[in-house]
Amino acid sequence: MISATDTTKLTNADHPTTSLDVEQIRREFPILGQTINGKPLVYLDNAASSQKPQVVIDTLTRYYREDHANIHRAVHTLGVRATEAYEGARVQVQRFIGAERAEEIIFVRGATEGINLIAQTYGRSLLHQGDEIVITTMEHHSNIVPWQILCEQTGAVLRVAPINDDGELMLDEYEKLLGPRTKLVSITHVSNALGTIVPLRQVVAAAHDRGIGVVVDGAQATPHMKVDVRELDCEFYTFSSHKMFGPTGVGAVYGKFDLLEAMPPYQGGGEMIKSVTFEKTTYNDVPHKFEAGTPNIAGVIGFAVAANYLVEIGFDRIAAYEHELLSHATEMLSKVSEVRLIGTAAEKAAVLSFVVNGVHAHDVGTILDSEGIAVRTGHHCAQPVMDRFAVPATVRASLAFYNTPAEIDAMVVALRNVIKVFSG
Ligand code: PLP
């Protein structure tokens, strides 16, 4: 097995064209330097959650050591400092996704809470009996179940746009579903189970032509590509910090300001009010109207630092490097005849979902772990995708810019050993 240091050296030698200094980047992620089961950690589970650079870890520690107090109402110095850092983070996240105003960013626990918020505020006031919500076959459960709950509450109906054998959205079928009863489209930007990048501009344009608003689940996009919500022109966009190298338990919803203004609050409590009497409560301004209770202050600040970290590396370089990694991994896996890739879209993020003939995905995952290699196995919270491809589960290697071709090679070697064991 190649050591972690050798692994990164190999990268730069094999890929002299990349301007990404992967060796340096790996040093910024302390967790990556460890061994697991006596082998150098090969972390290929980034779509589930990515690792944190030192700058994010330091931000959290420093915040708790030096700056912590509750935000918004305090006149004392620490309260002011924490409030400034929290609201400053809102501006950073606004810039990160190209929103027009900081007020268009609502901090939530993550993409899951983001979609639930949109469903229970915007959706609940918009939808009536017989109205339709369009999603796709490739959605994460987070972009299915909140709409099913809303359908139960309102009598609305869920319609599902199909995907083809490569895991791409069938745009013509999608457009056919957009009818007079369609009130909302909710769609992923990048599929977590397949890696497919959805052509959002076309999706949004088709919906807008018919006066339909679009919610985008961006959980798997923001770690990999520059997102500009004004360019996409979607009504809502939601994403999670922990998938983009920031802390867990925090994320954001972007919403067009006028829509946010018109929406009812999500949860009731402190912070989201201007005044409360038993007779009447007046709600706070956007975005505070949607942020009841004490938020994850440290998490929000760390989230913004992670976003800035990505911007500093540069999405052009991240995308170019990950594209090389994906091509290498696809080629290596295609040489293993027992492996079938699930998800072969022309436009793909660095996700490789596959099944191995004769070996259950969980067995593959367990044996790879014994070699220090972390992949995810199962349905990836996307059971309809598994049904679409008639498999119970897949093995998923999901890559980040700190992964290397040598790590992919290590996975393929381990995979060949698994196959040998199971065929012998
Ligand atoms: N949407 C997609 C496409 C995802 O991959 C995930 C997580 O895997 C989510 C939503 C939910 O994100 P979170 O668990 O951070 O709320």
Coordinates of C-alpha atoms and ligand atoms in Angstrom, one line a residue:
M1 CA 0.0 0.0 0.0
I2 CA 1.3 3.5 -0.9
S3 CA 1.8 5.8 2.1
A4 CA -0.2 9.0 2.4
T5 CA 2.9 11.1 1.5
D6 CA 3.7 9.0 -1.5
T7 CA 0.1 9.2 -2.6
T8 CA 0.2 13.0 -2.9
K9 CA 3.6 13.0 -4.5
L10 CA 2.3 10.7 -7.2
T11 CA -0.5 13.1 -7.9
N12 CA 1.7 16.0 -8.9
A13 CA 4.0 13.8 -10.9
D14 CA 1.2 12.2 -12.8
H15 CA -0.7 15.4 -13.4
P16 CA 1.8 18.1 -14.1
T17 CA -0.8 20.2 -15.8
T18 CA -3.0 20.7 -12.8
S19 CA -2.4 24.0 -11.0
L20 CA -3.8 22.6 -7.8
D21 CA -1.1 21.8 -5.2
V22 CA -2.8 18.8 -3.8
E23 CA 0.1 18.0 -1.5
Q24 CA -0.2 21.4 0.2
I25 CA -4.0 21.1 0.3
R26 CA -3.9 17.7 2.0
R27 CA -1.6 19.2 4.7
E28 CA -4.4 21.7 5.5
F29 CA -6.8 18.8 6.4
P30 CA -5.3 17.2 9.5
I31 CA -7.7 14.2 9.5
L32 CA -6.3 13.0 6.2
G33 CA -2.9 12.2 7.6
Q34 CA -4.0 9.3 9.8
T35 CA -4.0 5.6 9.3
I36 CA -7.0 3.4 9.6
N37 CA -6.6 -0.3 10.3
G38 CA -2.9 0.3 9.9
K39 CA -3.3 1.7 6.4
P40 CA -3.2 5.4 5.2
L41 CA -6.7 6.7 5.2
V42 CA -8.2 7.0 1.8
Y43 CA -11.3 9.1 2.3
L44 CA -13.8 8.7 -0.6
D45 CA -17.0 9.5 1.2
N46 CA -17.2 13.2 0.5
A47 CA -20.7 13.3 -0.8
A48 CA -21.9 12.1 2.7
S49 CA -19.7 14.6 4.5
S50 CA -16.4 16.2 3.6
Q51 CA -13.4 16.8 5.9
K52 CA -12.5 20.2 7.4
P53 CA -9.4 22.3 6.7
Q54 CA -7.4 23.7 9.7
V55 CA -8.7 27.2 9.0
V56 CA -12.3 26.0 9.7
I57 CA -11.3 24.1 12.8
D58 CA -9.3 27.1 14.1
T59 CA -12.2 29.4 13.5
L60 CA -14.5 27.3 15.6
T61 CA -12.0 27.1 18.4
R62 CA -11.2 30.8 18.3
Y63 CA -14.8 31.7 18.4
Y64 CA -15.5 29.7 21.5
R65 CA -12.3 30.8 23.1
E66 CA -12.6 34.5 22.4
D67 CA -15.8 35.7 21.0
H68 CA -18.8 33.7 22.1
A69 CA -22.1 35.3 23.4
N70 CA -25.6 35.2 22.2
I71 CA -26.3 37.3 19.2
H72 CA -28.6 40.3 18.2
R73 CA -29.8 41.7 21.5
A74 CA -26.7 42.2 23.7
V75 CA -25.1 45.6 24.2
H76 CA -22.0 44.1 25.7
T77 CA -18.8 43.7 23.7
L78 CA -18.9 39.9 23.2
G79 CA -22.5 40.0 22.1
V80 CA -21.6 42.7 19.6
R81 CA -18.6 40.8 18.4
A82 CA -20.6 37.5 17.9
T83 CA -23.4 39.4 16.1
E84 CA -21.0 41.0 13.8
A85 CA -19.3 37.8 13.0
Y86 CA -22.7 36.0 12.4
E87 CA -24.1 38.7 10.2
G88 CA -20.7 39.1 8.5
A89 CA -21.0 35.4 7.6
R90 CA -24.4 36.0 6.0
V91 CA -22.7 38.5 3.7
Q92 CA -20.0 36.0 2.8
V93 CA -22.5 33.3 2.1
Q94 CA -24.6 35.8 0.0
R95 CA -21.5 36.5 -2.1
F96 CA -20.6 32.8 -2.3
I97 CA -23.8 32.0 -4.2
G98 CA -24.2 35.4 -6.0
A99 CA -27.4 36.5 -4.2
E100 CA -28.3 40.1 -4.6
R101 CA -28.9 40.8 -0.9
A102 CA -27.7 39.4 2.4
E103 CA -31.3 39.3 3.6
E104 CA -32.0 36.6 1.0
I105 CA -29.8 34.1 3.0
I106 CA -31.6 32.2 5.8
F107 CA -29.4 30.0 8.1
V108 CA -30.8 26.6 8.8
R109 CA -29.4 23.2 9.9
G110 CA -28.7 22.1 6.4
A111 CA -30.3 21.3 3.1
T112 CA -32.9 19.0 4.7
E113 CA -34.2 21.7 7.0
G114 CA -34.0 24.1 4.1
I115 CA -36.3 22.1 1.9
N116 CA -38.7 21.5 4.9
L117 CA -38.7 25.3 5.5
I118 CA -39.6 26.0 1.9
A119 CA -42.2 23.3 1.8
Q120 CA -43.9 24.4 5.1
T121 CA -43.8 28.2 4.3
Y122 CA -43.8 28.9 0.6
G123 CA -45.3 25.5 -0.4
R124 CA -48.0 25.4 2.3
S125 CA -49.3 28.8 1.4
L126 CA -49.2 28.1 -2.4
L127 CA -50.6 24.6 -2.7
H128 CA -54.2 23.5 -2.7
Q129 CA -56.1 20.3 -3.4
G130 CA -55.1 18.8 -6.8
D131 CA -52.1 21.1 -7.4
E132 CA -49.0 19.4 -8.5
I133 CA -45.3 19.5 -7.4
V134 CA -42.8 18.1 -9.9
I135 CA -39.6 16.4 -8.7
T136 CA -37.4 13.8 -10.4
T137 CA -36.5 10.2 -9.9
M138 CA -32.9 11.1 -8.8
E139 CA -33.9 13.1 -5.7
H140 CA -32.4 12.5 -2.3
H141 CA -35.1 11.6 0.2
S142 CA -34.7 15.2 1.6
N143 CA -36.3 16.4 -1.6
I144 CA -39.0 13.8 -1.7
V145 CA -40.4 13.4 1.8
P146 CA -41.0 17.0 2.7
W147 CA -43.1 17.3 -0.4
Q148 CA -45.0 14.1 0.4
I149 CA -45.8 15.5 3.8
L150 CA -47.0 18.7 2.2
C151 CA -49.1 16.7 -0.2
E152 CA -50.7 14.9 2.7
Q153 CA -51.4 18.3 4.3
T154 CA -52.8 20.1 1.3
G155 CA -54.1 17.4 -1.1
A156 CA -51.5 18.3 -3.7
V157 CA -50.0 15.6 -5.9
L158 CA -46.4 14.7 -6.5
R159 CA -45.3 14.1 -10.1
V160 CA -42.0 12.5 -10.9
A161 CA -39.9 13.3 -14.0
P162 CA -37.9 10.2 -15.2
I163 CA -34.2 9.7 -15.8
N164 CA -32.6 7.7 -18.7
D165 CA -30.3 4.7 -18.4
D166 CA -27.3 7.1 -17.9
G167 CA -29.0 8.7 -15.0
E168 CA -29.8 12.0 -16.9
L169 CA -33.0 13.9 -16.5
M170 CA -35.3 13.3 -19.5
L171 CA -36.0 16.9 -20.3
D172 CA -38.8 16.3 -22.8
E173 CA -40.6 14.1 -20.2
Y174 CA -40.0 16.7 -17.6
E175 CA -41.6 19.4 -19.8
K176 CA -44.6 17.2 -20.5
L177 CA -45.3 17.1 -16.7
L178 CA -45.5 20.9 -16.4
G179 CA -49.2 21.5 -16.7
P180 CA -51.8 24.0 -15.6
R181 CA -51.9 22.3 -12.1
T182 CA -48.1 22.5 -11.6
K183 CA -47.3 25.0 -8.9
L184 CA -43.8 24.1 -8.1
V185 CA -40.7 22.3 -9.3
S186 CA -38.2 21.0 -6.8
I187 CA -35.0 19.5 -8.2
T188 CA -31.5 18.6 -7.3
H189 CA -28.6 20.4 -8.9
V190 CA -26.3 17.4 -8.6
S191 CA -27.4 13.8 -7.8
N192 CA -25.7 12.4 -4.7
A193 CA -26.3 8.8 -5.9
L194 CA -25.3 9.2 -9.5
G195 CA -23.2 12.3 -9.8
T196 CA -25.4 13.7 -12.6
I197 CA -25.3 17.5 -13.0
V198 CA -28.8 18.7 -13.9
P199 CA -29.1 21.3 -16.7
L200 CA -30.7 23.8 -14.4
R201 CA -31.0 26.7 -16.8
Q202 CA -33.2 24.6 -19.1
V203 CA -35.2 23.3 -16.2
V204 CA -35.8 26.7 -14.7
A205 CA -36.6 28.3 -18.1
A206 CA -39.2 25.6 -18.9
A207 CA -40.8 26.2 -15.5
H208 CA -40.7 30.0 -15.8
D209 CA -42.2 29.9 -19.3
R210 CA -45.3 28.4 -17.5
G211 CA -45.1 30.7 -14.5
I212 CA -43.9 28.0 -12.2
G213 CA -41.3 28.6 -9.4
V214 CA -38.2 26.3 -8.9
V215 CA -36.6 25.1 -5.7
V216 CA -33.1 23.7 -6.1
D217 CA -31.4 21.2 -3.7
G218 CA -27.8 22.3 -4.1
A219 CA -26.3 20.1 -1.4
Q220 CA -24.0 18.2 -3.8
A221 CA -23.2 21.2 -6.1
T222 CA -21.7 23.8 -3.8
P223 CA -18.6 21.7 -2.9
H224 CA -17.8 21.3 -6.6
M225 CA -18.8 24.3 -8.7
K226 CA -19.4 28.0 -8.7
V227 CA -23.1 28.6 -8.1
D228 CA -24.7 31.8 -9.1
V229 CA -28.3 32.0 -8.0
R230 CA -29.0 35.1 -10.1
E231 CA -27.7 33.4 -13.2
L232 CA -29.8 30.3 -12.4
D233 CA -32.8 32.5 -11.6
C234 CA -34.3 29.8 -9.4
E235 CA -36.7 31.0 -6.7
F236 CA -34.9 29.0 -3.9
Y237 CA -31.6 27.3 -3.5
T238 CA -30.6 25.3 -0.4
F239 CA -27.3 23.7 0.6
S240 CA -25.3 22.3 3.6
S241 CA -22.1 23.5 5.1
H242 CA -20.7 20.1 6.1
K243 CA -20.6 18.9 2.5
M244 CA -18.5 21.9 1.5
F245 CA -15.7 21.5 4.1
G246 CA -17.6 23.5 6.8
P247 CA -19.1 22.5 10.2
T248 CA -22.0 20.1 10.6
G249 CA -25.5 21.2 11.6
V250 CA -25.6 24.4 9.5
G251 CA -26.6 25.4 6.0
A252 CA -28.5 28.0 4.1
V253 CA -31.6 28.7 2.1
Y254 CA -31.5 31.4 -0.6
G255 CA -34.8 32.8 -1.5
K256 CA -35.8 35.7 -3.8
F257 CA -36.5 38.6 -1.5
D258 CA -40.1 39.3 -2.5
L259 CA -41.0 35.7 -2.0
L260 CA -39.4 35.7 1.5
E261 CA -41.2 38.8 2.4
A262 CA -44.6 37.3 1.5
M263 CA -44.0 33.9 3.2
P264 CA -45.3 33.1 6.6
P265 CA -42.7 32.2 9.3
Y266 CA -41.4 28.7 9.7
Q267 CA -41.0 28.2 13.4
G268 CA -42.2 30.5 16.3
G269 CA -40.0 31.6 19.1
G270 CA -37.4 34.2 20.1
E271 CA -35.5 36.2 17.4
M272 CA -38.2 35.9 14.8
I273 CA -40.5 38.5 16.4
K274 CA -40.5 42.3 16.7
S275 CA -43.0 42.3 19.6
V276 CA -45.2 39.8 21.4
T277 CA -48.3 40.3 23.4
F278 CA -50.9 37.6 24.1
E279 CA -53.2 39.5 21.7
K280 CA -50.8 40.0 18.8
T281 CA -47.3 39.1 17.7
T282 CA -45.5 41.1 15.0
Y283 CA -42.9 39.1 13.1
N284 CA -39.4 40.3 12.5
D285 CA -38.0 41.3 9.1
V286 CA -36.5 38.9 6.6
P287 CA -34.4 36.9 7.2
H288 CA -34.8 36.9 11.0
K289 CA -38.4 36.0 10.6
F290 CA -37.2 32.5 9.6
E291 CA -34.5 32.1 12.2
A292 CA -36.3 31.3 15.5
G293 CA -34.2 30.6 18.6
T294 CA -30.5 30.8 19.1
P295 CA -28.8 29.6 15.9
N296 CA -25.6 27.6 15.4
I297 CA -23.5 30.8 15.7
A298 CA -20.1 29.1 15.6
G299 CA -21.3 26.8 12.8
V300 CA -22.5 29.8 10.7
I301 CA -19.2 31.6 11.1
G302 CA -17.2 28.4 10.2
F303 CA -19.5 27.8 7.2
A304 CA -18.6 31.2 5.8
V305 CA -14.9 30.5 6.4
A306 CA -15.3 27.2 4.4
A307 CA -17.1 29.0 1.6
N308 CA -14.2 31.5 1.4
Y309 CA -11.7 28.7 1.5
L310 CA -13.3 27.2 -1.6
V311 CA -13.3 30.6 -3.4
E312 CA -9.7 31.1 -2.6
I313 CA -8.7 27.7 -4.1
G314 CA -10.9 28.6 -7.1
F315 CA -13.7 26.7 -8.6
D316 CA -12.1 26.6 -12.0
R317 CA -9.1 24.8 -10.5
I318 CA -11.3 22.5 -8.3
A319 CA -13.5 21.6 -11.3
A320 CA -10.6 20.9 -13.6
Y321 CA -8.8 18.8 -11.1
E322 CA -11.9 16.8 -10.1
H323 CA -12.7 16.3 -13.7
E324 CA -9.2 14.7 -14.2
L325 CA -9.8 12.5 -11.1
L326 CA -13.2 11.4 -12.3
S327 CA -11.9 10.5 -15.7
H328 CA -9.1 8.5 -14.1
A329 CA -11.4 6.7 -11.8
T330 CA -13.9 6.0 -14.5
E331 CA -11.2 4.5 -16.7
M332 CA -9.8 2.4 -13.9
L333 CA -13.1 1.0 -12.9
S334 CA -14.1 0.3 -16.5
K335 CA -11.1 -2.1 -16.6
V336 CA -12.7 -4.3 -13.9
S337 CA -15.1 -6.5 -15.7
E338 CA -17.1 -7.4 -12.6
V339 CA -17.9 -3.7 -11.9
R340 CA -20.9 -1.9 -13.4
L341 CA -21.1 1.8 -13.0
I342 CA -24.5 3.3 -12.1
G343 CA -24.7 6.8 -13.4
T344 CA -22.8 7.6 -16.6
A345 CA -24.2 11.0 -17.4
A346 CA -22.3 13.2 -19.9
E347 CA -22.2 16.0 -17.3
K348 CA -21.1 14.5 -14.0
A349 CA -19.6 15.6 -10.7
A350 CA -16.9 13.4 -9.1
V351 CA -19.2 10.6 -7.9
L352 CA -18.7 6.9 -8.8
S353 CA -21.6 4.7 -7.9
F354 CA -21.1 1.0 -8.8
V355 CA -22.1 -2.5 -8.2
V356 CA -19.8 -5.5 -8.1
N357 CA -21.0 -8.8 -9.7
G358 CA -21.5 -11.4 -7.0
V359 CA -20.6 -9.2 -4.1
H360 CA -23.0 -7.2 -1.9
A361 CA -22.1 -3.6 -1.6
H362 CA -21.9 -3.8 2.2
D363 CA -19.3 -6.5 1.9
V364 CA -17.3 -4.4 -0.5
G365 CA -17.5 -1.4 1.9
T366 CA -16.4 -3.5 4.9
I367 CA -13.4 -5.1 3.2
L368 CA -12.3 -1.7 1.7
D369 CA -12.5 -0.3 5.2
S370 CA -10.1 -2.9 6.5
E371 CA -7.7 -1.4 3.9
G372 CA -8.2 2.1 5.3
I373 CA -10.5 3.0 2.4
A374 CA -13.8 4.8 3.3
V375 CA -16.6 4.5 0.7
R376 CA -20.3 4.6 1.3
T377 CA -22.6 1.6 0.6
G378 CA -26.3 1.4 0.5
H379 CA -29.1 3.4 -1.1
H380 CA -27.6 6.8 -0.3
C381 CA -31.0 8.1 0.8
A382 CA -32.1 7.8 -2.8
Q383 CA -34.1 4.6 -2.9
P384 CA -36.0 5.5 -6.0
V385 CA -32.7 5.7 -7.9
M386 CA -31.9 2.2 -6.7
D387 CA -35.3 1.0 -7.9
R388 CA -34.8 2.7 -11.3
F389 CA -31.6 0.7 -11.8
A390 CA -33.0 -2.4 -10.2
V391 CA -30.2 -2.7 -7.6
P392 CA -30.6 -2.9 -3.8
A393 CA -27.6 -0.8 -3.1
T394 CA -24.4 0.6 -4.7
V395 CA -20.9 1.3 -3.5
R396 CA -20.2 5.0 -3.8
A397 CA -16.8 6.6 -4.1
S398 CA -17.3 10.4 -4.0
L399 CA -14.3 12.5 -4.5
A400 CA -13.0 15.9 -3.4
F401 CA -10.1 18.1 -4.5
Y402 CA -7.9 16.6 -1.8
N403 CA -8.2 13.1 -3.3
T404 CA -5.5 11.7 -5.6
P405 CA -5.2 9.3 -8.6
A406 CA -3.1 7.1 -6.3
E407 CA -6.0 6.9 -3.9
I408 CA -8.3 5.8 -6.7
D409 CA -5.7 3.2 -7.7
A410 CA -5.5 1.9 -4.1
M411 CA -9.3 1.5 -4.1
V412 CA -9.2 -0.4 -7.4
V413 CA -6.5 -2.7 -6.2
A414 CA -8.5 -3.4 -3.0
L415 CA -11.6 -4.0 -5.1
R416 CA -9.8 -6.5 -7.3
N417 CA -8.8 -8.3 -4.1
V418 CA -12.4 -8.4 -2.9
I419 CA -13.5 -9.9 -6.2
K420 CA -10.8 -12.5 -6.0
V421 CA -11.8 -13.5 -2.5
F422 CA -15.5 -13.8 -3.5
S423 CA -14.9 -15.6 -6.7
G424 CA -12.4 -18.1 -5.2
Ligands
PLP1 N1 -29.8 16.6 -0.9 C1 -28.8 15.9 -1.4 C2 -28.6 15.8 -2.9 C3 -27.9 15.3 -0.5 O1 -26.9 14.5 -1.0 C4 -28.1 15.4 0.9 C5 -27.2 14.7 1.8 O2 -26.6 13.7 1.5 C6 -29.1 16.2 1.3 C7 -29.9 16.8 0.4 C8 -29.4 16.4 2.8 O3 -28.3 17.1 3.3 P1 -28.2 17.3 4.9 O4 -28.2 15.9 5.5 O5 -26.9 18.0 5.1 O6 -29.4 18.1 5.3

